Amino acid sequence: MLPRMDPSLENKVAFFQQIDACRNCDDESDTLGIEEQILRRECKAFYAAASATSAFSAASVRSVASSVATPAATSISASVATSALPLPFSGTKLPASRTQRTASDPIFKPQNDELEIIAVTPRDDRSKEATTSSLVHGVPVDGSIIPETEQQPNKKIARQRTDLTTRMLRSQSDLVQSSLPSISMPKRKRTKPLEMAPESEQIFKQFHFFYIPNDDLNPARRMRITKAQEHGATWTRNSAEATHVIVDKGLSYDDIKSFLSKNIFPPSSVLVNDQYPIECLRRRDIFDPNNTVEKYQYKVPGDPTLTGEPVLSRPSTQDSDASQKVKSRRDAQPSTHATPDCTQESSGLVPSSHPEEVQPPKLATKPPKGRAQTPVFLDELTTCINAVLDDPEKHEYLDESDPDTRDSEKEGPSVKKRSLRPRGNDWNANFRQDNFMCMRGGTRDRKPSGPNAGTIKLLEEMVDEHILSDETWRVHSYRKAVATLRRQPKEIKTAKEAAALPNIGKSLAGHIEEIVSTGHFRKLDEIRREPSREALKIFSNIYGVGTPTARRWVELGYRTLDDLRTKAKLSVNQQVGVDRYDDLLTRIPRAEVKALGDHVKDVAAAIDSSVELIIGGSYRRGADTSGDIDLLITKDGTSETQELVPFLDKLVEILTKEEFLTTALASHRSDGGNKWHGCCVLPKAAFPGPKKDYRPIWRRIDFLIVPQTQIGAALIYFTGNDLFNRSMRLLARKKKMKLSHRGLYGPGVDEGKDERKIFEILGVQWREPHERWC
DNA sequence: CGGCCAATACTG
DNA sequence: CAGTAT
DNA sequence: GCCG
């Protein structure tokens, strides 16, 4: 699944780049624990009064915290509030996308949406999904499980919220009294006068920061406010003139939405967390918080614009579940769950009813300097696993220690900031005309811009070569270096300059200087000169062939696929890989993935209408094209894989018989065997164009049977992306737990059914499938 | 120096 | 067990 | 390859 999503070399490169980015996540994940703890501690303190029971187990605290972010009970009202929000967030996606996509889909299956299934978060099918989601992944999921967890927490939340509201209002009223928007500070005992930073560092000049809570009672916040003021910011208590709304750590969107809706904030204002100003200072630049690859780093937890979904449906936990699950809609229909409203075409509603909010195209970046003035909605693209990504050091400075140190901390340890390239899923591009670089309908795109674009380009090409050479760690280092380079605001010209940057050592620094000064990268040119290189690339793209085998063949003198066909001894799988070389390397349009999935679902329903099929992989993440199709098969009430084996056998048998499946690549499902790998082709009947033009393209397809008790973990695993998975697993390990496709295990922990709970237990903020691109 | 990009399952 | 794939 |  994940790995194969990018058969082509180019894609591989991109893939690795992503990995790199995620790696950071991983790195940071270590610290996540700390961060989390700090956050929770603060959160707890903040809501102290509200908390009835003081003695919470760590787990309890965690769940409370997470539920705070997504109280189900408030889902409906939340949506309303959200829609009414004056704040323009980025990313909200337009409704139109669905229609567009569908319409343009070449392989659209005319058949009704009957067997809906895919729970995915694809915006295209959003409406449907929402409707069907009721069943959700598993289980009584929505219905039973979630409710429980939410129930309790909600009450607390309510209390907390009240408190918060009070505080916010309080400051608000203060404001009224002292109409002085700017410089006047609340009556705060200012220990020390502001020590204004030099003019050159007054990066916040002309910006008005509105804090939530808008007071400086909290020492940490006071420091942040002071710091901001020293750099030119105006602390405003008038929401109407706010350019930035800075939300304290520990507060989720749900906590503040009612406040937001009760006050007027200019549509151009930006909603960010308390980390944003700090990062601006560090970078000495007002960058677009939505355009950082830091994923959610500067967003408020639960900010509807985070998810790519329409604001409308965002809120409840329920819908999130909905998005993940798939259901066989025929029966699902009646399903339940309330909130028909939400489910009700979010896509349709959103557009028409609240086009405005959704609208604000570019507000994230402030008017003045932001050099990275990319449209806000970009943030969706850059979304990633941020679960794991906070820079601990920074936080620590902020929260508990001397704020000054953070400034000095500029370069050093801050390796984290990585700017991911704007991944372009065309849906993002489509849904608004003012798009830009996201052209590309295939996969990720590369960003040629930037002061170091030229250098980056060559380094990335070298990465490709190193990948082929199987120099894993070198690739790793290059990627990190490229990431660092990518976020440099100025061109790095000398080795000295380069070496001063994190992740760039002596060696790479030299290469960088060479590239900048000569325009060439000799090592790259040399490697490229090797005639065997091309063959190596071709061979390693064959299914079933890795770099060792590819290299071996090259050494044997083979150079073309024909050489292999005639001279090499191929394994069964490799034979298929060679025979269908082009097919298997061809990306699968989203529409086809759906069509293929629908077909399987139809057959599956005929065998056993109670099984559920969920298309995972990149499709579930909303990708425009996929490298293969991953189908998760589960059924209510199952607790062991075995229980589904008969079904899988039957399914494969039928699909093979009707020639949907063309070949099996791995099917030994002896004991724990829980999967089937093979190839399939879209039935001619489903081909949209003239039948004579129909040409079956073999597609890689995987079936994975999963007992309902493990569907949550399986969904995580099969949704990826791999980087995301790795960071999750790493995090689990750091927390003395183990995460696999079967579940999350650890002392007192054994969760496999509920995807969301796994996130919770790990202390990772929930991320919709489409937010799991790293 | 050793770690860094995991955790497993199937093929041969 | 090495290699490949997920 | 970089980092600790």
Coordinates of N, CA and C in Angstrom, one line a residue, chain A residues 616-717:
Chain A
G616 N -8.8 1.5 1.8 CA -7.8 2.2 2.6 C -6.8 2.9 1.8
G617 N -5.6 2.8 2.2 CA -4.5 3.4 1.5 C -4.6 4.9 1.2
S618 N -3.9 5.3 0.1 CA -4.0 6.7 -0.2 C -5.4 7.2 -0.6
Y619 N -6.1 6.3 -1.0 CA -7.5 6.6 -1.4 C -8.2 7.2 -0.2
R620 N -8.1 6.5 0.9 CA -8.7 7.0 2.1 C -8.2 8.3 2.5
R621 N -7.0 8.6 2.2 CA -6.4 9.9 2.5 C -6.8 10.9 1.6
G622 N -7.6 10.6 0.6 CA -8.1 11.6 -0.3 C -7.3 11.8 -1.6
A623 N -6.4 10.9 -1.8 CA -5.5 11.0 -3.0 C -6.2 11.0 -4.3
D624 N -5.7 11.7 -5.2 CA -6.3 11.8 -6.5 C -6.0 10.5 -7.3
T625 N -4.9 10.0 -7.0 CA -4.5 8.8 -7.7 C -3.8 7.9 -6.7
S626 N -3.9 6.6 -6.9 CA -3.3 5.7 -6.0 C -2.4 4.7 -6.8
G627 N -1.5 4.2 -6.0 CA -0.6 3.2 -6.7 C -1.3 1.8 -6.7
D628 N -2.2 1.6 -5.8 CA -2.8 0.4 -5.7 C -4.1 0.5 -4.9
I629 N -4.8 -0.5 -4.7 CA -6.0 -0.5 -3.9 C -6.0 -1.4 -2.7
D630 N -6.3 -0.8 -1.6 CA -6.3 -1.6 -0.4 C -7.7 -1.7 0.1
L631 N -8.1 -2.9 0.3 CA -9.5 -3.1 0.8 C -9.5 -3.8 2.1
L632 N -10.0 -3.2 3.1 CA -10.1 -3.8 4.4 C -11.4 -4.4 4.5
I633 N -11.4 -5.6 4.9 CA -12.7 -6.4 5.0 C -12.9 -6.7 6.5
T634 N -14.1 -6.3 7.0 CA -14.4 -6.7 8.4 C -15.9 -6.9 8.5
K635 N -16.3 -7.4 9.6 CA -17.7 -7.7 9.8 C -18.0 -7.6 11.3
D636 N -19.2 -7.1 11.5 CA -19.6 -6.9 12.9 C -19.6 -8.2 13.7
G637 N -19.2 -8.1 14.9 CA -19.1 -9.2 15.7 C -17.9 -10.1 15.6
T638 N -17.1 -9.9 14.7 CA -15.9 -10.8 14.6 C -14.8 -10.4 15.5
S639 N -14.2 -11.4 16.0 CA -13.1 -11.0 16.9 C -11.8 -11.8 16.5
E640 N -11.9 -12.6 15.5 CA -10.8 -13.3 15.0 C -10.7 -13.3 13.5
T641 N -9.5 -13.2 13.0 CA -9.3 -13.2 11.6 C -10.0 -14.4 10.9
Q642 N -9.7 -15.5 11.6 CA -10.3 -16.7 11.0 C -11.7 -16.7 10.6
E643 N -12.4 -16.0 11.3 CA -13.9 -15.9 11.0 C -14.2 -15.3 9.6
L644 N -13.2 -14.6 9.1 CA -13.5 -14.0 7.8 C -12.8 -14.7 6.7
V645 N -12.0 -15.7 7.0 CA -11.3 -16.4 6.0 C -12.2 -17.0 4.9
P646 N -13.2 -17.7 5.4 CA -14.1 -18.3 4.4 C -14.7 -17.2 3.4
F647 N -15.0 -16.1 4.0 CA -15.5 -15.1 3.2 C -14.5 -14.6 2.2
L648 N -13.3 -14.4 2.6 CA -12.3 -14.0 1.7 C -12.0 -15.0 0.6
D649 N -12.0 -16.2 1.0 CA -11.8 -17.3 0.0 C -12.9 -17.2 -1.1
K650 N -14.1 -17.1 -0.6 CA -15.2 -17.0 -1.5 C -15.2 -15.8 -2.4
L651 N -14.8 -14.7 -1.8 CA -14.7 -13.5 -2.5 C -13.7 -13.6 -3.6
V652 N -12.6 -14.1 -3.3 CA -11.5 -14.2 -4.2 C -11.9 -15.2 -5.3
E653 N -12.5 -16.2 -4.9 CA -13.0 -17.2 -5.9 C -13.9 -16.6 -6.9
I654 N -14.9 -15.9 -6.5 CA -15.8 -15.3 -7.4 C -15.2 -14.3 -8.3
L655 N -14.4 -13.4 -7.6 CA -13.8 -12.3 -8.4 C -12.8 -12.9 -9.4
T656 N -12.2 -14.0 -9.1 CA -11.3 -14.6 -10.0 C -12.0 -15.2 -11.2
K657 N -13.1 -15.9 -10.8 CA -13.9 -16.5 -11.8 C -14.5 -15.5 -12.8
E658 N -14.9 -14.4 -12.4 CA -15.4 -13.5 -13.3 C -14.3 -12.6 -13.9
E659 N -13.1 -13.0 -13.6 CA -11.9 -12.4 -14.2 C -11.7 -10.9 -13.8
F660 N -12.2 -10.6 -12.6 CA -11.9 -9.3 -12.1 C -10.5 -9.4 -11.6
L661 N -10.2 -10.4 -10.9 CA -8.9 -10.6 -10.4 C -8.1 -11.4 -11.5
T662 N -7.0 -10.9 -11.8 CA -6.2 -11.5 -12.9 C -5.1 -12.4 -12.4
T663 N -4.6 -12.1 -11.2 CA -3.5 -13.0 -10.7 C -3.3 -12.8 -9.2
A664 N -2.8 -13.8 -8.6 CA -2.5 -13.7 -7.2 C -1.0 -13.6 -7.0
L665 N -0.7 -12.7 -6.1 CA 0.8 -12.5 -5.9 C 1.2 -13.1 -4.6
A666 N 0.3 -13.1 -3.6 CA 0.6 -13.6 -2.3 C -0.7 -14.0 -1.7
S667 N -0.9 -15.3 -1.5 CA -2.1 -15.7 -1.0 C -2.1 -16.8 0.1
H668 N -0.9 -17.2 0.4 CA -0.8 -18.2 1.4 C -1.4 -17.8 2.7
R669 N -2.6 -18.1 2.9 CA -3.2 -17.6 4.1 C -3.3 -18.8 5.0
S670 N -2.3 -19.5 5.2 CA -2.3 -20.7 6.1 C -3.0 -20.4 7.4
D671 N -2.2 -19.9 8.3 CA -2.7 -19.7 9.6 C -3.1 -18.2 9.8
G672 N -2.1 -17.5 10.2 CA -2.4 -16.1 10.5 C -2.6 -15.3 9.3
G673 N -2.5 -16.0 8.2 CA -2.7 -15.3 6.9 C -4.0 -14.5 6.9
N674 N -3.8 -13.3 6.7 CA -5.0 -12.4 6.7 C -5.1 -11.6 5.5
K675 N -4.3 -11.9 4.5 CA -4.4 -11.0 3.4 C -4.3 -11.7 2.1
W676 N -4.6 -11.0 1.1 CA -4.5 -11.6 -0.3 C -4.0 -10.4 -1.1
H677 N -3.0 -10.7 -1.9 CA -2.5 -9.7 -2.8 C -2.5 -10.2 -4.2
G678 N -2.9 -9.3 -5.0 CA -2.9 -9.7 -6.4 C -3.2 -8.6 -7.4
C679 N -3.7 -8.9 -8.5 CA -4.0 -7.8 -9.5 C -5.4 -8.0 -9.9
C680 N -5.9 -6.9 -10.4 CA -7.3 -6.9 -10.9 C -7.4 -5.9 -12.1
V681 N -8.5 -6.0 -12.7 CA -8.8 -5.0 -13.8 C -10.2 -4.5 -13.7
L682 N -10.4 -3.4 -14.2 CA -11.7 -2.8 -14.2 C -12.6 -3.5 -15.2
P683 N -13.7 -4.0 -14.8 CA -14.6 -4.7 -15.7 C -14.9 -3.8 -16.9
K684 N -15.0 -4.3 -18.0 CA -15.3 -3.5 -19.2 C -16.6 -2.8 -19.1
A685 N -17.5 -3.5 -18.4 CA -18.8 -2.9 -18.2 C -18.8 -1.6 -17.5
A686 N -17.8 -1.4 -16.7 CA -17.7 -0.2 -16.0 C -16.9 0.9 -16.7
F687 N -16.3 0.5 -17.8 CA -15.5 1.5 -18.5 C -16.4 2.5 -19.1
P688 N -16.1 3.7 -18.9 CA -16.9 4.8 -19.4 C -16.9 5.1 -20.9
G689 N -15.8 5.0 -21.4 CA -15.7 5.3 -22.9 C -16.2 4.2 -23.8
P690 N -16.0 4.4 -25.0 CA -16.4 3.4 -26.0 C -15.7 2.0 -25.7
K691 N -16.5 1.0 -25.7 CA -15.9 -0.3 -25.3 C -14.7 -0.7 -26.2
K692 N -14.7 -0.2 -27.4 CA -13.6 -0.6 -28.2 C -12.3 0.0 -27.7
D693 N -12.4 1.1 -27.0 CA -11.2 1.8 -26.4 C -10.8 1.2 -25.1
Y694 N -11.6 0.3 -24.6 CA -11.3 -0.3 -23.3 C -10.0 -1.1 -23.4
R695 N -9.2 -0.8 -22.5 CA -8.0 -1.6 -22.4 C -7.8 -1.9 -21.0
P696 N -7.8 -3.1 -20.6 CA -7.7 -3.5 -19.2 C -6.3 -3.2 -18.7
I697 N -6.2 -2.4 -17.7 CA -5.0 -2.1 -17.0 C -4.9 -2.9 -15.7
W698 N -3.9 -3.6 -15.6 CA -3.8 -4.4 -14.3 C -3.5 -3.5 -13.2
R699 N -4.2 -3.7 -12.1 CA -4.0 -2.9 -10.9 C -3.7 -3.8 -9.8
R700 N -2.8 -3.3 -8.9 CA -2.5 -4.0 -7.7 C -3.6 -3.9 -6.7
I701 N -4.1 -4.9 -6.2 CA -5.1 -4.9 -5.2 C -4.8 -5.8 -4.1
D702 N -5.1 -5.3 -2.9 CA -4.9 -6.1 -1.7 C -6.2 -6.2 -0.9
F703 N -6.4 -7.4 -0.4 CA -7.5 -7.6 0.5 C -6.9 -7.9 1.9
L704 N -7.5 -7.3 2.9 CA -7.1 -7.6 4.2 C -8.3 -7.9 5.1
I705 N -8.3 -9.1 5.6 CA -9.5 -9.3 6.5 C -9.1 -9.0 7.9
V706 N -10.0 -8.3 8.5 CA -9.7 -7.8 9.9 C -10.9 -8.0 10.8
P707 N -10.7 -8.6 11.9 CA -11.8 -8.8 12.8 C -12.2 -7.4 13.3
Q708 N -13.4 -7.3 13.6 CA -13.9 -6.0 14.1 C -13.1 -5.4 15.2
T709 N -12.6 -6.3 16.0 CA -11.9 -5.9 17.2 C -10.5 -5.2 16.9
Q710 N -10.1 -5.3 15.6 CA -8.9 -4.8 15.3 C -9.0 -3.7 14.1
I711 N -10.2 -3.5 13.8 CA -10.4 -2.6 12.6 C -9.8 -1.2 12.8
G712 N -9.8 -0.7 14.0 CA -9.2 0.6 14.2 C -7.7 0.6 13.9
A713 N -7.0 -0.3 14.5 CA -5.6 -0.4 14.2 C -5.3 -0.6 12.8
A714 N -6.1 -1.5 12.2 CA -5.9 -1.8 10.8 C -6.1 -0.6 9.9
L715 N -7.1 0.2 10.3 CA -7.4 1.4 9.5 C -6.2 2.3 9.6
I716 N -5.7 2.4 10.7 CA -4.5 3.3 10.9 C -3.4 2.8 10.0
Y717 N -3.2 1.5 10.1 CA -2.1 0.9 9.4 C -2.3 1.0 7.9

